[in-house]
């Protein structure tokens, strides 16, 4: 009997933990934390394990809070789409009050934790939550410009790490912000292209022209080019302490070229397969680019 009860409790805990991971979007949150820690390594004069742990925990809390608030606001729309109807709230596995408790708790924990690093880090973290939940989320059903607005909180993590390490905001974290800002357009428009019909079911306007057409594909190409240009700016010695060697810049430029290739392919073929390849290339790009920046600094 005890064994059966123990197994039941373990199963219940596993289900609760699975829903917690889903409402905080654990994979997205971890990728954001990775960006923040990369920014920290770029800005730090000396590496502090305590600071990294605070940044990682506080960053996860902030992203998790944003995602939880987002799913509370969009619960009725999530129920209309195949990819989201099984989320904790629309499926009925989690109540709105429970989700709200999680979101508020994570917000408080995140702000307080980041404040221990420095006030600027906590401020930018709080701004990110506000923009994501109060501006970006409501705009998603109103205008395609929501992606532009959402790119602001989405670009904060990379620069947040630098601010956490230095307690300063200048051209260096500003450059990191711009890199991730422009990267988001080809990434999210490729995703929006893939999921266009599902997004349409929920009333979301994610593509710049509202259609899977040449206009959208052309804008993806233009923003990819801007991303490539800004990503190698530190190689020209105009971004303060944020520097990049010529070999590293060439590698990053080549990786951007891969994204640009898939962007042109999407323009030519205008199909879901091309959009998916671009989306996957963009995920690889942002991760590898951040790794190259960090490795280039320390070798």
mmCIF file of C-alpha atoms in Angstrom:
data_model
loop_
_atom_site.group_PDB
_atom_site.id
_atom_site.type_symbol
_atom_site.label_atom_id
_atom_site.label_comp_id
_atom_site.label_asym_id
_atom_site.label_seq_id
_atom_site.Cartn_x
_atom_site.Cartn_y
_atom_site.Cartn_z
ATOM 1 C CA UNK A 1 0.000 0.000 0.000
ATOM 2 C CA UNK A 2 2.762 2.410 0.947
ATOM 3 C CA UNK A 3 4.511 1.701 -2.312
ATOM 4 C CA UNK A 4 1.335 2.385 -4.281
ATOM 5 C CA UNK A 5 0.755 5.642 -2.388
ATOM 6 C CA UNK A 6 4.345 6.667 -2.943
ATOM 7 C CA UNK A 7 4.100 5.973 -6.648
ATOM 8 C CA UNK A 8 0.879 7.986 -6.866
ATOM 9 C CA UNK A 9 2.522 10.932 -5.112
ATOM 10 C CA UNK A 10 5.533 10.741 -7.416
ATOM 11 C CA UNK A 11 3.241 10.691 -10.438
ATOM 12 C CA UNK A 12 1.256 13.676 -9.129
ATOM 13 C CA UNK A 13 4.442 15.641 -8.463
ATOM 14 C CA UNK A 14 5.740 14.786 -11.926
ATOM 15 C CA UNK A 15 2.529 16.086 -13.528
ATOM 16 C CA UNK A 16 2.614 19.297 -11.468
ATOM 17 C CA UNK A 17 6.267 19.832 -12.344
ATOM 18 C CA UNK A 18 5.519 19.185 -16.027
ATOM 19 C CA UNK A 19 2.781 21.843 -15.967
ATOM 20 C CA UNK A 20 5.121 24.274 -14.188
ATOM 21 C CA UNK A 21 7.701 23.751 -16.916
ATOM 22 C CA UNK A 22 5.061 24.281 -19.589
ATOM 23 C CA UNK A 23 3.577 27.441 -18.131
ATOM 24 C CA UNK A 24 7.047 28.948 -17.719
ATOM 25 C CA UNK A 25 8.142 27.596 -21.137
ATOM 26 C CA UNK A 26 11.262 25.973 -19.756
ATOM 27 C CA UNK A 27 13.136 25.598 -23.056
ATOM 28 C CA UNK A 28 12.595 29.244 -23.969
ATOM 29 C CA UNK A 29 13.514 30.333 -20.443
ATOM 30 C CA UNK A 30 16.731 28.312 -20.484
ATOM 31 C CA UNK A 31 17.732 29.802 -23.857
ATOM 32 C CA UNK A 32 17.124 33.293 -22.473
ATOM 33 C CA UNK A 33 19.212 32.516 -19.385
ATOM 34 C CA UNK A 34 21.956 31.252 -21.698
ATOM 35 C CA UNK A 35 21.915 34.607 -23.530
ATOM 36 C CA UNK A 36 22.129 36.499 -20.245
ATOM 37 C CA UNK A 37 25.052 34.444 -18.990
ATOM 38 C CA UNK A 38 26.848 34.919 -22.323
ATOM 39 C CA UNK A 39 26.398 38.672 -21.909
ATOM 40 C CA UNK A 40 27.727 38.398 -18.353
ATOM 41 C CA UNK A 41 30.911 36.674 -19.514
ATOM 42 C CA UNK A 42 31.420 39.372 -22.141
ATOM 43 C CA UNK A 43 31.082 42.200 -19.621
ATOM 44 C CA UNK A 44 32.745 40.713 -16.540
ATOM 45 C CA UNK A 45 36.206 41.797 -15.452
ATOM 46 C CA UNK A 46 36.241 38.859 -13.044
ATOM 47 C CA UNK A 47 33.912 35.856 -13.070
ATOM 48 C CA UNK A 48 31.783 35.379 -9.957
ATOM 49 C CA UNK A 49 29.941 32.072 -9.579
ATOM 50 C CA UNK A 50 27.515 33.711 -7.147
ATOM 51 C CA UNK A 51 26.633 36.373 -9.703
ATOM 52 C CA UNK A 52 26.122 33.750 -12.417
ATOM 53 C CA UNK A 53 23.790 31.759 -10.173
ATOM 54 C CA UNK A 54 21.822 34.894 -9.231
ATOM 55 C CA UNK A 55 21.567 35.903 -12.880
ATOM 56 C CA UNK A 56 20.499 32.414 -13.934
ATOM 57 C CA UNK A 57 17.856 32.063 -11.227
ATOM 58 C CA UNK A 58 16.578 35.626 -11.510
ATOM 59 C CA UNK A 59 16.537 35.441 -15.294
ATOM 60 C CA UNK A 60 14.541 32.209 -15.290
ATOM 61 C CA UNK A 61 12.046 33.731 -12.852
ATOM 62 C CA UNK A 62 11.547 36.801 -15.036
ATOM 63 C CA UNK A 63 11.062 34.818 -18.241
ATOM 64 C CA UNK A 64 8.857 32.284 -16.465
ATOM 65 C CA UNK A 65 6.720 35.086 -15.036
ATOM 66 C CA UNK A 66 6.318 36.694 -18.470
ATOM 67 C CA UNK A 67 5.257 33.400 -20.013
ATOM 68 C CA UNK A 68 2.830 32.628 -17.193
ATOM 69 C CA UNK A 69 1.185 36.063 -17.466
ATOM 70 C CA UNK A 70 1.045 35.571 -21.239
ATOM 71 C CA UNK A 71 -0.774 32.251 -20.914
ATOM 72 C CA UNK A 72 -3.238 33.731 -18.424
ATOM 73 C CA UNK A 73 -4.087 36.586 -20.792
ATOM 74 C CA UNK A 74 -4.324 34.330 -23.857
ATOM 75 C CA UNK A 75 -6.036 31.333 -22.236
ATOM 76 C CA UNK A 76 -9.185 31.612 -24.368
ATOM 77 C CA UNK A 77 -7.213 32.106 -27.581
ATOM 78 C CA UNK A 78 -4.862 29.240 -26.700
ATOM 79 C CA UNK A 79 -7.891 26.951 -26.554
ATOM 80 C CA UNK A 80 -8.563 27.695 -30.238
ATOM 81 C CA UNK A 81 -5.151 26.638 -31.544
ATOM 82 C CA UNK A 82 -3.810 23.110 -31.976
ATOM 83 C CA UNK A 83 -0.328 23.924 -30.687
ATOM 84 C CA UNK A 84 -1.563 25.541 -27.467
ATOM 85 C CA UNK A 85 -4.907 23.944 -26.572
ATOM 86 C CA UNK A 86 -3.193 21.405 -24.304
ATOM 87 C CA UNK A 87 -1.425 24.037 -22.232
ATOM 88 C CA UNK A 88 -2.141 23.850 -18.473
ATOM 89 C CA UNK A 89 -4.840 26.557 -18.324
ATOM 90 C CA UNK A 90 -6.939 25.906 -21.466
ATOM 91 C CA UNK A 91 -6.771 22.147 -20.825
ATOM 92 C CA UNK A 92 -8.154 22.666 -17.313
ATOM 93 C CA UNK A 93 -5.143 21.142 -15.522
ATOM 94 C CA UNK A 94 -4.294 24.464 -13.865
ATOM 95 C CA UNK A 95 -6.595 27.197 -12.593
ATOM 96 C CA UNK A 96 -6.085 30.849 -13.449
ATOM 97 C CA UNK A 97 -5.562 31.655 -9.768
ATOM 98 C CA UNK A 98 -2.784 29.085 -9.506
ATOM 99 C CA UNK A 99 -1.129 30.428 -12.653
ATOM 100 C CA UNK A 100 -1.444 33.979 -11.315
ATOM 101 C CA UNK A 101 0.185 32.926 -8.044
ATOM 102 C CA UNK A 102 3.078 31.415 -9.996
ATOM 103 C CA UNK A 103 3.443 34.494 -12.198
ATOM 104 C CA UNK A 104 3.404 36.979 -9.309
ATOM 105 C CA UNK A 105 5.726 34.861 -7.180
ATOM 106 C CA UNK A 106 8.237 34.521 -10.003
ATOM 107 C CA UNK A 107 8.071 38.260 -10.684
ATOM 108 C CA UNK A 108 8.889 39.108 -7.070
ATOM 109 C CA UNK A 109 11.600 36.464 -6.839
ATOM 110 C CA UNK A 110 13.112 37.581 -10.130
ATOM 111 C CA UNK A 111 13.200 41.293 -9.347
ATOM 112 C CA UNK A 112 14.608 40.747 -5.854
ATOM 113 C CA UNK A 113 17.240 38.282 -7.074
ATOM 114 C CA UNK A 114 18.399 40.551 -9.886
ATOM 115 C CA UNK A 115 18.455 43.510 -7.472
ATOM 116 C CA UNK A 116 21.097 41.658 -5.462
ATOM 117 C CA UNK A 117 23.275 41.931 -8.578
ATOM 118 C CA UNK A 118 22.538 45.627 -9.056
ATOM 119 C CA UNK A 119 19.494 47.912 -9.405
ATOM 120 C CA UNK A 120 19.911 48.426 -13.168
ATOM 121 C CA UNK A 121 19.660 44.696 -13.824
ATOM 122 C CA UNK A 122 16.459 44.477 -11.781
ATOM 123 C CA UNK A 123 15.048 47.516 -13.587
ATOM 124 C CA UNK A 124 15.667 46.070 -17.053
ATOM 125 C CA UNK A 125 14.215 42.744 -15.949
ATOM 126 C CA UNK A 126 11.064 44.456 -14.698
ATOM 127 C CA UNK A 127 10.783 46.498 -17.914
ATOM 128 C CA UNK A 128 11.019 43.267 -19.891
ATOM 129 C CA UNK A 129 8.081 41.710 -18.027
ATOM 130 C CA UNK A 130 5.989 44.866 -18.395
ATOM 131 C CA UNK A 131 6.583 45.219 -22.142
ATOM 132 C CA UNK A 132 6.009 41.539 -22.826
ATOM 133 C CA UNK A 133 2.774 41.179 -20.873
ATOM 134 C CA UNK A 134 1.228 44.643 -21.014
ATOM 135 C CA UNK A 135 2.168 45.800 -24.515
ATOM 136 C CA UNK A 136 3.322 42.922 -26.735
ATOM 137 C CA UNK A 137 0.750 40.325 -25.674
ATOM 138 C CA UNK A 138 -2.368 42.511 -26.191
ATOM 139 C CA UNK A 139 -1.034 43.770 -29.538
ATOM 140 C CA UNK A 140 -0.641 40.275 -31.014
ATOM 141 C CA UNK A 141 -4.306 40.196 -32.029
ATOM 142 C CA UNK A 142 -4.340 43.842 -33.126
ATOM 143 C CA UNK A 143 -1.410 44.449 -35.442
ATOM 144 C CA UNK A 144 1.655 42.770 -36.966
ATOM 145 C CA UNK A 145 3.658 45.562 -35.299
ATOM 146 C CA UNK A 146 3.404 43.436 -32.161
ATOM 147 C CA UNK A 147 6.535 41.591 -33.339
ATOM 148 C CA UNK A 148 8.413 44.912 -33.406
ATOM 149 C CA UNK A 149 7.236 45.721 -29.884
ATOM 150 C CA UNK A 150 7.984 42.202 -28.672
ATOM 151 C CA UNK A 151 11.521 42.448 -30.029
ATOM 152 C CA UNK A 152 12.353 44.964 -27.279
ATOM 153 C CA UNK A 153 11.828 42.668 -24.263
ATOM 154 C CA UNK A 154 13.185 39.803 -26.360
ATOM 155 C CA UNK A 155 16.458 41.671 -26.940
ATOM 156 C CA UNK A 156 17.042 42.555 -23.288
ATOM 157 C CA UNK A 157 18.559 39.239 -22.033
ATOM 158 C CA UNK A 158 21.855 39.410 -23.976
ATOM 159 C CA UNK A 159 22.540 42.943 -22.779
ATOM 160 C CA UNK A 160 21.185 42.160 -19.299
ATOM 161 C CA UNK A 161 24.177 39.942 -18.601
ATOM 162 C CA UNK A 162 26.581 42.774 -19.394
ATOM 163 C CA UNK A 163 24.661 45.144 -17.114
ATOM 164 C CA UNK A 164 24.636 42.487 -14.387
ATOM 165 C CA UNK A 165 28.425 42.217 -14.622
ATOM 166 C CA UNK A 166 29.217 45.943 -14.825
ATOM 167 C CA UNK A 167 26.225 47.877 -13.445
ATOM 168 C CA UNK A 168 26.648 50.072 -16.532
ATOM 169 C CA UNK A 169 24.675 50.687 -19.704
ATOM 170 C CA UNK A 170 26.559 52.024 -22.698
ATOM 171 C CA UNK A 171 27.481 51.192 -26.270
ATOM 172 C CA UNK A 172 28.568 47.640 -25.380
ATOM 173 C CA UNK A 173 25.257 46.359 -23.961
ATOM 174 C CA UNK A 174 23.478 48.540 -26.507
ATOM 175 C CA UNK A 175 25.223 46.622 -29.294
ATOM 176 C CA UNK A 176 24.323 43.278 -27.727
ATOM 177 C CA UNK A 177 20.730 44.500 -27.527
ATOM 178 C CA UNK A 178 20.675 45.461 -31.210
ATOM 179 C CA UNK A 179 22.103 42.125 -32.339
ATOM 180 C CA UNK A 180 19.356 40.165 -30.607
ATOM 181 C CA UNK A 181 16.747 42.769 -31.549
ATOM 182 C CA UNK A 182 17.270 42.374 -35.313
ATOM 183 C CA UNK A 183 17.738 38.594 -35.043
ATOM 184 C CA UNK A 184 14.197 38.204 -33.729
ATOM 185 C CA UNK A 185 12.494 39.360 -36.916
ATOM 186 C CA UNK A 186 13.665 36.574 -39.245
ATOM 187 C CA UNK A 187 13.317 34.091 -36.390
ATOM 188 C CA UNK A 188 9.739 34.937 -35.402
ATOM 189 C CA UNK A 189 8.516 35.635 -38.909
ATOM 190 C CA UNK A 190 9.818 32.219 -39.981
ATOM 191 C CA UNK A 191 7.953 30.730 -37.019
ATOM 192 C CA UNK A 192 4.895 32.816 -37.852
ATOM 193 C CA UNK A 193 5.051 31.541 -41.440
ATOM 194 C CA UNK A 194 5.177 27.923 -40.238
ATOM 195 C CA UNK A 195 2.258 28.374 -37.852
ATOM 196 C CA UNK A 196 0.299 30.939 -39.849
ATOM 197 C CA UNK A 197 -2.936 28.944 -40.080
ATOM 198 C CA UNK A 198 -2.877 28.048 -36.391
ATOM 199 C CA UNK A 199 -2.122 31.633 -35.384
ATOM 200 C CA UNK A 200 -4.974 32.758 -37.628
ATOM 201 C CA UNK A 201 -7.331 30.462 -35.698
ATOM 202 C CA UNK A 202 -6.443 32.346 -32.526
ATOM 203 C CA UNK A 203 -6.679 35.749 -34.203
ATOM 204 C CA UNK A 204 -2.950 36.488 -33.982
ATOM 205 C CA UNK A 205 -1.359 38.791 -36.554
ATOM 206 C CA UNK A 206 2.283 37.705 -36.660
ATOM 207 C CA UNK A 207 3.442 38.260 -40.267
ATOM 208 C CA UNK A 208 4.312 41.826 -41.368
ATOM 209 C CA UNK A 209 1.982 41.766 -44.386
ATOM 210 C CA UNK A 210 -0.505 39.420 -42.749
ATOM 211 C CA UNK A 211 0.207 36.864 -45.475
ATOM 212 C CA UNK A 212 2.752 34.229 -46.468
ATOM 213 C CA UNK A 213 3.808 36.286 -49.466
ATOM 214 C CA UNK A 214 6.852 37.828 -51.128
ATOM 215 C CA UNK A 215 6.438 40.992 -49.062
ATOM 216 C CA UNK A 216 6.922 39.087 -45.815
ATOM 217 C CA UNK A 217 9.825 37.095 -47.265
ATOM 218 C CA UNK A 218 11.517 40.280 -48.494
ATOM 219 C CA UNK A 219 11.327 41.852 -45.042
ATOM 220 C CA UNK A 220 12.854 38.696 -43.572
ATOM 221 C CA UNK A 221 15.777 39.106 -45.981
ATOM 222 C CA UNK A 222 16.273 42.781 -45.068
ATOM 223 C CA UNK A 223 16.261 42.175 -41.309
ATOM 224 C CA UNK A 224 18.636 39.239 -41.710
ATOM 225 C CA UNK A 225 21.092 41.535 -43.503
ATOM 226 C CA UNK A 226 20.824 44.126 -40.729
ATOM 227 C CA UNK A 227 21.428 41.388 -38.147
ATOM 228 C CA UNK A 228 24.560 40.284 -39.998
ATOM 229 C CA UNK A 229 25.931 43.834 -40.181
ATOM 230 C CA UNK A 230 25.377 44.615 -36.518
ATOM 231 C CA UNK A 231 26.729 41.236 -35.394
ATOM 232 C CA UNK A 232 30.201 42.074 -36.754
ATOM 233 C CA UNK A 233 30.355 45.759 -35.714
ATOM 234 C CA UNK A 234 32.600 44.978 -32.704
ATOM 235 C CA UNK A 235 35.311 43.839 -35.151
ATOM 236 C CA UNK A 236 35.712 47.461 -36.285
ATOM 237 C CA UNK A 237 36.698 48.810 -32.857
ATOM 238 C CA UNK A 238 33.733 51.153 -32.489
ATOM 239 C CA UNK A 239 31.867 49.399 -29.668
ATOM 240 C CA UNK A 240 34.011 50.146 -26.629
ATOM 241 C CA UNK A 241 35.138 47.151 -24.594
ATOM 242 C CA UNK A 242 33.014 44.836 -26.722
ATOM 243 C CA UNK A 243 35.455 43.578 -29.348
ATOM 244 C CA UNK A 244 35.609 40.799 -31.913
ATOM 245 C CA UNK A 245 38.587 39.381 -33.766
ATOM 246 C CA UNK A 246 38.604 39.253 -37.556
ATOM 247 C CA UNK A 247 38.511 35.416 -37.685
ATOM 248 C CA UNK A 248 35.534 35.361 -35.295
ATOM 249 C CA UNK A 249 33.770 38.044 -37.339
ATOM 250 C CA UNK A 250 34.280 36.016 -40.522
ATOM 251 C CA UNK A 251 32.798 32.912 -38.889
ATOM 252 C CA UNK A 252 29.791 34.887 -37.642
ATOM 253 C CA UNK A 253 29.355 36.472 -41.068
ATOM 254 C CA UNK A 254 29.369 33.031 -42.686
ATOM 255 C CA UNK A 255 26.768 31.789 -40.205
ATOM 256 C CA UNK A 256 24.644 34.796 -41.017
ATOM 257 C CA UNK A 257 25.113 33.919 -44.675
ATOM 258 C CA UNK A 258 23.515 30.540 -43.987
ATOM 259 C CA UNK A 259 20.486 32.298 -42.540
ATOM 260 C CA UNK A 260 20.404 34.654 -45.506
ATOM 261 C CA UNK A 261 20.529 31.694 -47.889
ATOM 262 C CA UNK A 262 17.448 30.180 -46.263
ATOM 263 C CA UNK A 263 15.753 33.584 -46.258
ATOM 264 C CA UNK A 264 16.273 33.834 -50.031
ATOM 265 C CA UNK A 265 15.047 30.272 -50.420
ATOM 266 C CA UNK A 266 11.875 31.193 -48.544
ATOM 267 C CA UNK A 267 11.450 34.173 -50.874
ATOM 268 C CA UNK A 268 11.820 31.898 -53.887
ATOM 269 C CA UNK A 269 9.722 28.954 -52.743
ATOM 270 C CA UNK A 270 7.369 30.469 -50.156
ATOM 271 C CA UNK A 271 6.687 27.159 -48.438
ATOM 272 C CA UNK A 272 6.581 25.860 -44.881
ATOM 273 C CA UNK A 273 9.637 23.640 -45.312
ATOM 274 C CA UNK A 274 11.802 26.650 -46.206
ATOM 275 C CA UNK A 275 10.396 28.600 -43.260
ATOM 276 C CA UNK A 276 11.206 25.746 -40.911
ATOM 277 C CA UNK A 277 14.790 25.530 -42.174
ATOM 278 C CA UNK A 278 15.198 29.279 -41.670
ATOM 279 C CA UNK A 279 13.782 29.062 -38.161
ATOM 280 C CA UNK A 280 16.170 26.230 -37.226
ATOM 281 C CA UNK A 281 19.092 28.113 -38.775
ATOM 282 C CA UNK A 282 18.203 31.180 -36.714
ATOM 283 C CA UNK A 283 18.199 29.179 -33.474
ATOM 284 C CA UNK A 284 21.622 27.764 -34.322
ATOM 285 C CA UNK A 285 22.886 31.222 -35.271
ATOM 286 C CA UNK A 286 22.005 33.015 -32.049
ATOM 287 C CA UNK A 287 23.441 30.247 -29.868
ATOM 288 C CA UNK A 288 26.672 29.777 -31.814
ATOM 289 C CA UNK A 289 27.157 33.523 -32.235
ATOM 290 C CA UNK A 290 27.018 34.066 -28.486
ATOM 291 C CA UNK A 291 29.414 31.189 -27.874
ATOM 292 C CA UNK A 292 31.852 32.592 -30.443
ATOM 293 C CA UNK A 293 31.723 36.045 -28.840
ATOM 294 C CA UNK A 294 32.563 34.575 -25.425
ATOM 295 C CA UNK A 295 35.266 32.196 -26.681
ATOM 296 C CA UNK A 296 36.813 35.009 -28.742
ATOM 297 C CA UNK A 297 37.128 37.186 -25.652
ATOM 298 C CA UNK A 298 38.902 34.576 -23.538
ATOM 299 C CA UNK A 299 41.283 32.945 -26.038
#
